């Protein structure tokens, strides 16, 4: 099972977004409220990729609008990167969670779900053709760079890929969960400043 049969060939982002709304490429669509597709300019020089939409994103239908998104906004601004000029998306387009009472608790997507959703990410990158891809967290880095990639070892490095350069860092939600949030934020900001420098 994967999303390949739902992805229209040679489509622009608007067409991809409409098609993704009906994706049944894995079982996550059964419980999520909606597909949360990427957003941003179709000629963005920089694409930022997270893991999956969270609870707020699933309700709103937009990527990075919850607490982690607000932290990302702040860090991008401080690093000198215009969020409005970037394209934001996730490796997996549906929210995976378990219910505990009235709360929906995030669950990390499995390898099969990441692989199933890969055709959407491939189509987004092929359409945008960015200069730089920023992987926010291990799931994104493994989806883009290699299944064996370790963010802890290679964060903040500019890696040459066949079609673009990529930089991996932690997901902004990891900064929010860190025991020393100020130190974690400084490290995250330093990685984004690497991205800004690489943009030229």
PDB file of C-alpha atoms in Angstrom:
ATOM      1  CA  UNK A   1       0.000   0.000   0.000  1.00  0.00           C
ATOM      2  CA  UNK A   2       1.216   3.465  -0.832  1.00  0.00           C
ATOM      3  CA  UNK A   3      -0.023   6.806  -2.123  1.00  0.00           C
ATOM      4  CA  UNK A   4       1.390   6.360  -5.623  1.00  0.00           C
ATOM      5  CA  UNK A   5      -1.945   5.597  -7.277  1.00  0.00           C
ATOM      6  CA  UNK A   6      -3.451   8.796  -5.823  1.00  0.00           C
ATOM      7  CA  UNK A   7      -0.668  11.136  -7.048  1.00  0.00           C
ATOM      8  CA  UNK A   8      -1.451  12.698 -10.452  1.00  0.00           C
ATOM      9  CA  UNK A   9       1.514  12.826 -12.842  1.00  0.00           C
ATOM     10  CA  UNK A  10       3.008  16.220 -13.642  1.00  0.00           C
ATOM     11  CA  UNK A  11       0.499  18.098 -11.485  1.00  0.00           C
ATOM     12  CA  UNK A  12       0.970  21.542  -9.977  1.00  0.00           C
ATOM     13  CA  UNK A  13       0.734  22.030  -6.204  1.00  0.00           C
ATOM     14  CA  UNK A  14      -2.932  23.022  -6.247  1.00  0.00           C
ATOM     15  CA  UNK A  15      -3.839  19.830  -8.123  1.00  0.00           C
ATOM     16  CA  UNK A  16      -1.663  17.731  -5.827  1.00  0.00           C
ATOM     17  CA  UNK A  17      -3.335  19.279  -2.782  1.00  0.00           C
ATOM     18  CA  UNK A  18      -6.808  18.471  -4.082  1.00  0.00           C
ATOM     19  CA  UNK A  19      -5.792  14.908  -4.920  1.00  0.00           C
ATOM     20  CA  UNK A  20      -4.156  14.389  -1.519  1.00  0.00           C
ATOM     21  CA  UNK A  21      -7.450  15.189   0.196  1.00  0.00           C
ATOM     22  CA  UNK A  22      -8.743  11.814  -1.044  1.00  0.00           C
ATOM     23  CA  UNK A  23      -5.636   9.757  -0.326  1.00  0.00           C
ATOM     24  CA  UNK A  24      -6.166   6.295   1.144  1.00  0.00           C
ATOM     25  CA  UNK A  25      -2.559   5.161   0.620  1.00  0.00           C
ATOM     26  CA  UNK A  26      -2.283   3.987   4.245  1.00  0.00           C
ATOM     27  CA  UNK A  27      -4.684   3.515   7.140  1.00  0.00           C
ATOM     28  CA  UNK A  28      -3.961   6.850   8.856  1.00  0.00           C
ATOM     29  CA  UNK A  29      -6.713   8.581   6.859  1.00  0.00           C
ATOM     30  CA  UNK A  30      -9.325   6.501   8.720  1.00  0.00           C
ATOM     31  CA  UNK A  31      -8.870   8.372  12.007  1.00  0.00           C
ATOM     32  CA  UNK A  32      -7.399  11.769  11.099  1.00  0.00           C
ATOM     33  CA  UNK A  33      -9.830  14.582  10.391  1.00  0.00           C
ATOM     34  CA  UNK A  34      -8.196  15.501   7.098  1.00  0.00           C
ATOM     35  CA  UNK A  35      -5.082  15.437   4.950  1.00  0.00           C
ATOM     36  CA  UNK A  36      -2.718  18.257   5.877  1.00  0.00           C
ATOM     37  CA  UNK A  37      -0.819  19.064   2.690  1.00  0.00           C
ATOM     38  CA  UNK A  38       2.138  21.414   2.316  1.00  0.00           C
ATOM     39  CA  UNK A  39       1.755  25.159   1.900  1.00  0.00           C
ATOM     40  CA  UNK A  40       3.879  27.918   0.432  1.00  0.00           C
ATOM     41  CA  UNK A  41       5.089  29.318  -2.876  1.00  0.00           C
ATOM     42  CA  UNK A  42       5.478  26.861  -5.754  1.00  0.00           C
ATOM     43  CA  UNK A  43       8.886  28.394  -6.507  1.00  0.00           C
ATOM     44  CA  UNK A  44      10.206  28.438  -2.921  1.00  0.00           C
ATOM     45  CA  UNK A  45      13.974  28.220  -2.647  1.00  0.00           C
ATOM     46  CA  UNK A  46      13.663  26.496   0.723  1.00  0.00           C
ATOM     47  CA  UNK A  47      11.381  23.610   1.710  1.00  0.00           C
ATOM     48  CA  UNK A  48      10.992  22.726   5.393  1.00  0.00           C
ATOM     49  CA  UNK A  49       9.816  19.185   6.115  1.00  0.00           C
ATOM     50  CA  UNK A  50       8.501  17.985   9.462  1.00  0.00           C
ATOM     51  CA  UNK A  51       7.324  14.589  10.635  1.00  0.00           C
ATOM     52  CA  UNK A  52       3.525  14.744  10.477  1.00  0.00           C
ATOM     53  CA  UNK A  53       0.710  17.151  11.354  1.00  0.00           C
ATOM     54  CA  UNK A  54      -0.168  17.429  15.030  1.00  0.00           C
ATOM     55  CA  UNK A  55      -3.548  17.799  16.685  1.00  0.00           C
ATOM     56  CA  UNK A  56      -3.889  21.523  15.898  1.00  0.00           C
ATOM     57  CA  UNK A  57      -2.795  21.006  12.312  1.00  0.00           C
ATOM     58  CA  UNK A  58      -5.261  18.145  11.835  1.00  0.00           C
ATOM     59  CA  UNK A  59      -8.109  20.357  13.045  1.00  0.00           C
ATOM     60  CA  UNK A  60      -7.031  23.460  11.075  1.00  0.00           C
ATOM     61  CA  UNK A  61      -5.864  21.683   7.917  1.00  0.00           C
ATOM     62  CA  UNK A  62      -2.619  23.695   7.771  1.00  0.00           C
ATOM     63  CA  UNK A  63       0.974  22.682   8.626  1.00  0.00           C
ATOM     64  CA  UNK A  64       2.875  24.117  11.609  1.00  0.00           C
ATOM     65  CA  UNK A  65       0.092  26.150  13.228  1.00  0.00           C
ATOM     66  CA  UNK A  66       0.378  24.740  16.762  1.00  0.00           C
ATOM     67  CA  UNK A  67       2.949  25.464  19.511  1.00  0.00           C
ATOM     68  CA  UNK A  68       5.808  23.928  17.502  1.00  0.00           C
ATOM     69  CA  UNK A  69       4.821  26.069  14.526  1.00  0.00           C
ATOM     70  CA  UNK A  70       4.918  29.224  16.622  1.00  0.00           C
ATOM     71  CA  UNK A  71       8.403  28.318  17.869  1.00  0.00           C
ATOM     72  CA  UNK A  72       9.471  27.653  14.279  1.00  0.00           C
ATOM     73  CA  UNK A  73       8.110  31.071  13.225  1.00  0.00           C
ATOM     74  CA  UNK A  74      10.154  32.765  15.936  1.00  0.00           C
ATOM     75  CA  UNK A  75      13.348  30.894  15.039  1.00  0.00           C
ATOM     76  CA  UNK A  76      12.964  31.526  11.293  1.00  0.00           C
ATOM     77  CA  UNK A  77      12.475  35.229  11.988  1.00  0.00           C
ATOM     78  CA  UNK A  78      15.558  35.388  14.225  1.00  0.00           C
ATOM     79  CA  UNK A  79      17.600  33.473  11.630  1.00  0.00           C
ATOM     80  CA  UNK A  80      16.577  35.922   8.895  1.00  0.00           C
ATOM     81  CA  UNK A  81      14.462  33.441   6.911  1.00  0.00           C
ATOM     82  CA  UNK A  82      11.095  34.656   5.631  1.00  0.00           C
ATOM     83  CA  UNK A  83       8.538  31.948   6.429  1.00  0.00           C
ATOM     84  CA  UNK A  84       6.188  33.319   3.758  1.00  0.00           C
ATOM     85  CA  UNK A  85       8.878  32.587   1.150  1.00  0.00           C
ATOM     86  CA  UNK A  86       9.352  28.971   2.286  1.00  0.00           C
ATOM     87  CA  UNK A  87       7.278  25.877   1.598  1.00  0.00           C
ATOM     88  CA  UNK A  88       6.294  23.904   4.705  1.00  0.00           C
ATOM     89  CA  UNK A  89       5.187  20.295   4.606  1.00  0.00           C
ATOM     90  CA  UNK A  90       5.477  16.975   6.429  1.00  0.00           C
ATOM     91  CA  UNK A  91       6.822  13.557   5.501  1.00  0.00           C
ATOM     92  CA  UNK A  92       3.442  12.080   6.503  1.00  0.00           C
ATOM     93  CA  UNK A  93       0.253  13.983   5.676  1.00  0.00           C
ATOM     94  CA  UNK A  94      -2.162  12.525   8.250  1.00  0.00           C
ATOM     95  CA  UNK A  95      -2.088  12.831  12.049  1.00  0.00           C
ATOM     96  CA  UNK A  96      -1.249   9.565  13.842  1.00  0.00           C
ATOM     97  CA  UNK A  97      -2.420   9.459  17.444  1.00  0.00           C
ATOM     98  CA  UNK A  98      -3.884   7.480  20.317  1.00  0.00           C
ATOM     99  CA  UNK A  99      -6.861   8.741  22.290  1.00  0.00           C
ATOM    100  CA  UNK A 100      -6.513   9.226  26.027  1.00  0.00           C
ATOM    101  CA  UNK A 101      -9.760  10.539  27.419  1.00  0.00           C
ATOM    102  CA  UNK A 102     -10.574  13.650  25.418  1.00  0.00           C
ATOM    103  CA  UNK A 103      -6.994  14.162  24.272  1.00  0.00           C
ATOM    104  CA  UNK A 104      -5.337  12.879  21.108  1.00  0.00           C
ATOM    105  CA  UNK A 105      -1.717  11.996  21.850  1.00  0.00           C
ATOM    106  CA  UNK A 106       0.804  12.078  19.000  1.00  0.00           C
ATOM    107  CA  UNK A 107       2.326   8.777  17.890  1.00  0.00           C
ATOM    108  CA  UNK A 108       5.391   8.594  15.675  1.00  0.00           C
ATOM    109  CA  UNK A 109       4.560   7.236  12.216  1.00  0.00           C
ATOM    110  CA  UNK A 110       6.050   3.874  11.361  1.00  0.00           C
ATOM    111  CA  UNK A 111       8.399   3.124   8.494  1.00  0.00           C
ATOM    112  CA  UNK A 112       5.539   1.690   6.426  1.00  0.00           C
ATOM    113  CA  UNK A 113       3.481   4.862   6.820  1.00  0.00           C
ATOM    114  CA  UNK A 114       6.444   7.059   5.922  1.00  0.00           C
ATOM    115  CA  UNK A 115       7.128   4.949   2.839  1.00  0.00           C
ATOM    116  CA  UNK A 116       3.444   4.925   1.874  1.00  0.00           C
ATOM    117  CA  UNK A 117       3.321   8.733   1.977  1.00  0.00           C
ATOM    118  CA  UNK A 118       6.646   9.248   0.157  1.00  0.00           C
ATOM    119  CA  UNK A 119       5.070   9.744  -3.318  1.00  0.00           C
ATOM    120  CA  UNK A 120       3.432  12.976  -2.099  1.00  0.00           C
ATOM    121  CA  UNK A 121       6.724  14.366  -0.802  1.00  0.00           C
ATOM    122  CA  UNK A 122       8.501  13.316  -3.995  1.00  0.00           C
ATOM    123  CA  UNK A 123       5.842  15.095  -6.068  1.00  0.00           C
ATOM    124  CA  UNK A 124       6.065  18.261  -3.951  1.00  0.00           C
ATOM    125  CA  UNK A 125       9.847  18.438  -4.298  1.00  0.00           C
ATOM    126  CA  UNK A 126       9.728  17.676  -8.028  1.00  0.00           C
ATOM    127  CA  UNK A 127       7.225  20.497  -8.552  1.00  0.00           C
ATOM    128  CA  UNK A 128       8.989  23.111  -6.403  1.00  0.00           C
ATOM    129  CA  UNK A 129      12.585  22.169  -7.238  1.00  0.00           C
ATOM    130  CA  UNK A 130      14.051  23.892  -4.161  1.00  0.00           C
ATOM    131  CA  UNK A 131      17.669  24.805  -3.649  1.00  0.00           C
ATOM    132  CA  UNK A 132      17.601  23.732  -0.006  1.00  0.00           C
ATOM    133  CA  UNK A 133      15.565  21.204   1.964  1.00  0.00           C
ATOM    134  CA  UNK A 134      15.470  21.516   5.757  1.00  0.00           C
ATOM    135  CA  UNK A 135      14.610  18.304   7.570  1.00  0.00           C
ATOM    136  CA  UNK A 136      12.961  19.004  10.914  1.00  0.00           C
ATOM    137  CA  UNK A 137      13.550  15.866  12.955  1.00  0.00           C
ATOM    138  CA  UNK A 138      14.599  12.262  12.413  1.00  0.00           C
ATOM    139  CA  UNK A 139      11.514  11.125  10.499  1.00  0.00           C
ATOM    140  CA  UNK A 140      11.949  13.850   7.871  1.00  0.00           C
ATOM    141  CA  UNK A 141      15.711  13.285   7.623  1.00  0.00           C
ATOM    142  CA  UNK A 142      15.276   9.543   7.140  1.00  0.00           C
ATOM    143  CA  UNK A 143      12.590  10.132   4.526  1.00  0.00           C
ATOM    144  CA  UNK A 144      14.758  12.591   2.577  1.00  0.00           C
ATOM    145  CA  UNK A 145      18.391  11.602   3.126  1.00  0.00           C
ATOM    146  CA  UNK A 146      18.601   7.945   4.197  1.00  0.00           C
ATOM    147  CA  UNK A 147      16.836   5.520   6.549  1.00  0.00           C
ATOM    148  CA  UNK A 148      20.079   5.284   8.545  1.00  0.00           C
ATOM    149  CA  UNK A 149      20.533   9.062   8.939  1.00  0.00           C
ATOM    150  CA  UNK A 150      21.145  10.251  12.523  1.00  0.00           C
ATOM    151  CA  UNK A 151      20.204  13.855  13.275  1.00  0.00           C
ATOM    152  CA  UNK A 152      22.206  13.714  16.507  1.00  0.00           C
ATOM    153  CA  UNK A 153      25.398  13.124  14.501  1.00  0.00           C
ATOM    154  CA  UNK A 154      24.869  15.317  11.447  1.00  0.00           C
ATOM    155  CA  UNK A 155      22.588  18.149  12.451  1.00  0.00           C
ATOM    156  CA  UNK A 156      23.519  21.516  11.029  1.00  0.00           C
ATOM    157  CA  UNK A 157      25.633  20.045   8.202  1.00  0.00           C
ATOM    158  CA  UNK A 158      24.965  21.004   4.591  1.00  0.00           C
ATOM    159  CA  UNK A 159      24.612  17.738   2.657  1.00  0.00           C
ATOM    160  CA  UNK A 160      24.769  17.631  -1.128  1.00  0.00           C
ATOM    161  CA  UNK A 161      21.943  15.590  -2.655  1.00  0.00           C
ATOM    162  CA  UNK A 162      21.435  14.934  -6.387  1.00  0.00           C
ATOM    163  CA  UNK A 163      18.782  17.656  -6.826  1.00  0.00           C
ATOM    164  CA  UNK A 164      19.273  19.997  -3.863  1.00  0.00           C
ATOM    165  CA  UNK A 165      21.234  20.568  -0.677  1.00  0.00           C
ATOM    166  CA  UNK A 166      19.763  19.561   2.662  1.00  0.00           C
ATOM    167  CA  UNK A 167      20.284  20.471   6.294  1.00  0.00           C
ATOM    168  CA  UNK A 168      18.842  18.422   9.162  1.00  0.00           C
ATOM    169  CA  UNK A 169      17.961  19.694  12.603  1.00  0.00           C
ATOM    170  CA  UNK A 170      15.601  18.712  15.390  1.00  0.00           C
ATOM    171  CA  UNK A 171      11.849  19.152  15.132  1.00  0.00           C
ATOM    172  CA  UNK A 172      10.678  22.308  16.942  1.00  0.00           C
ATOM    173  CA  UNK A 173       8.492  20.124  19.183  1.00  0.00           C
ATOM    174  CA  UNK A 174      11.719  18.554  20.507  1.00  0.00           C
ATOM    175  CA  UNK A 175      12.830  22.023  21.595  1.00  0.00           C
ATOM    176  CA  UNK A 176       9.561  22.455  23.487  1.00  0.00           C
ATOM    177  CA  UNK A 177      10.073  19.104  25.252  1.00  0.00           C
ATOM    178  CA  UNK A 178      13.766  19.659  26.078  1.00  0.00           C
ATOM    179  CA  UNK A 179      14.756  19.812  29.782  1.00  0.00           C
ATOM    180  CA  UNK A 180      16.790  22.955  29.005  1.00  0.00           C
ATOM    181  CA  UNK A 181      14.552  24.666  26.482  1.00  0.00           C
ATOM    182  CA  UNK A 182      16.753  27.769  26.175  1.00  0.00           C
ATOM    183  CA  UNK A 183      19.839  25.732  25.247  1.00  0.00           C
ATOM    184  CA  UNK A 184      17.832  23.578  22.837  1.00  0.00           C
ATOM    185  CA  UNK A 185      16.425  26.700  21.186  1.00  0.00           C
ATOM    186  CA  UNK A 186      19.903  28.214  20.758  1.00  0.00           C
ATOM    187  CA  UNK A 187      21.097  25.029  19.031  1.00  0.00           C
ATOM    188  CA  UNK A 188      18.009  24.957  16.802  1.00  0.00           C
ATOM    189  CA  UNK A 189      18.528  28.601  15.883  1.00  0.00           C
ATOM    190  CA  UNK A 190      22.202  27.926  15.079  1.00  0.00           C
ATOM    191  CA  UNK A 191      21.109  25.202  12.621  1.00  0.00           C
ATOM    192  CA  UNK A 192      18.658  27.580  10.927  1.00  0.00           C
ATOM    193  CA  UNK A 193      21.418  30.174  10.637  1.00  0.00           C
ATOM    194  CA  UNK A 194      23.420  27.553   8.714  1.00  0.00           C
ATOM    195  CA  UNK A 195      20.427  27.349   6.365  1.00  0.00           C
ATOM    196  CA  UNK A 196      20.351  31.139   6.010  1.00  0.00           C
ATOM    197  CA  UNK A 197      24.065  31.223   5.172  1.00  0.00           C
ATOM    198  CA  UNK A 198      23.634  28.405   2.644  1.00  0.00           C
ATOM    199  CA  UNK A 199      20.881  30.406   0.937  1.00  0.00           C
ATOM    200  CA  UNK A 200      23.498  33.055   0.071  1.00  0.00           C
TER     201      UNK A 200
END
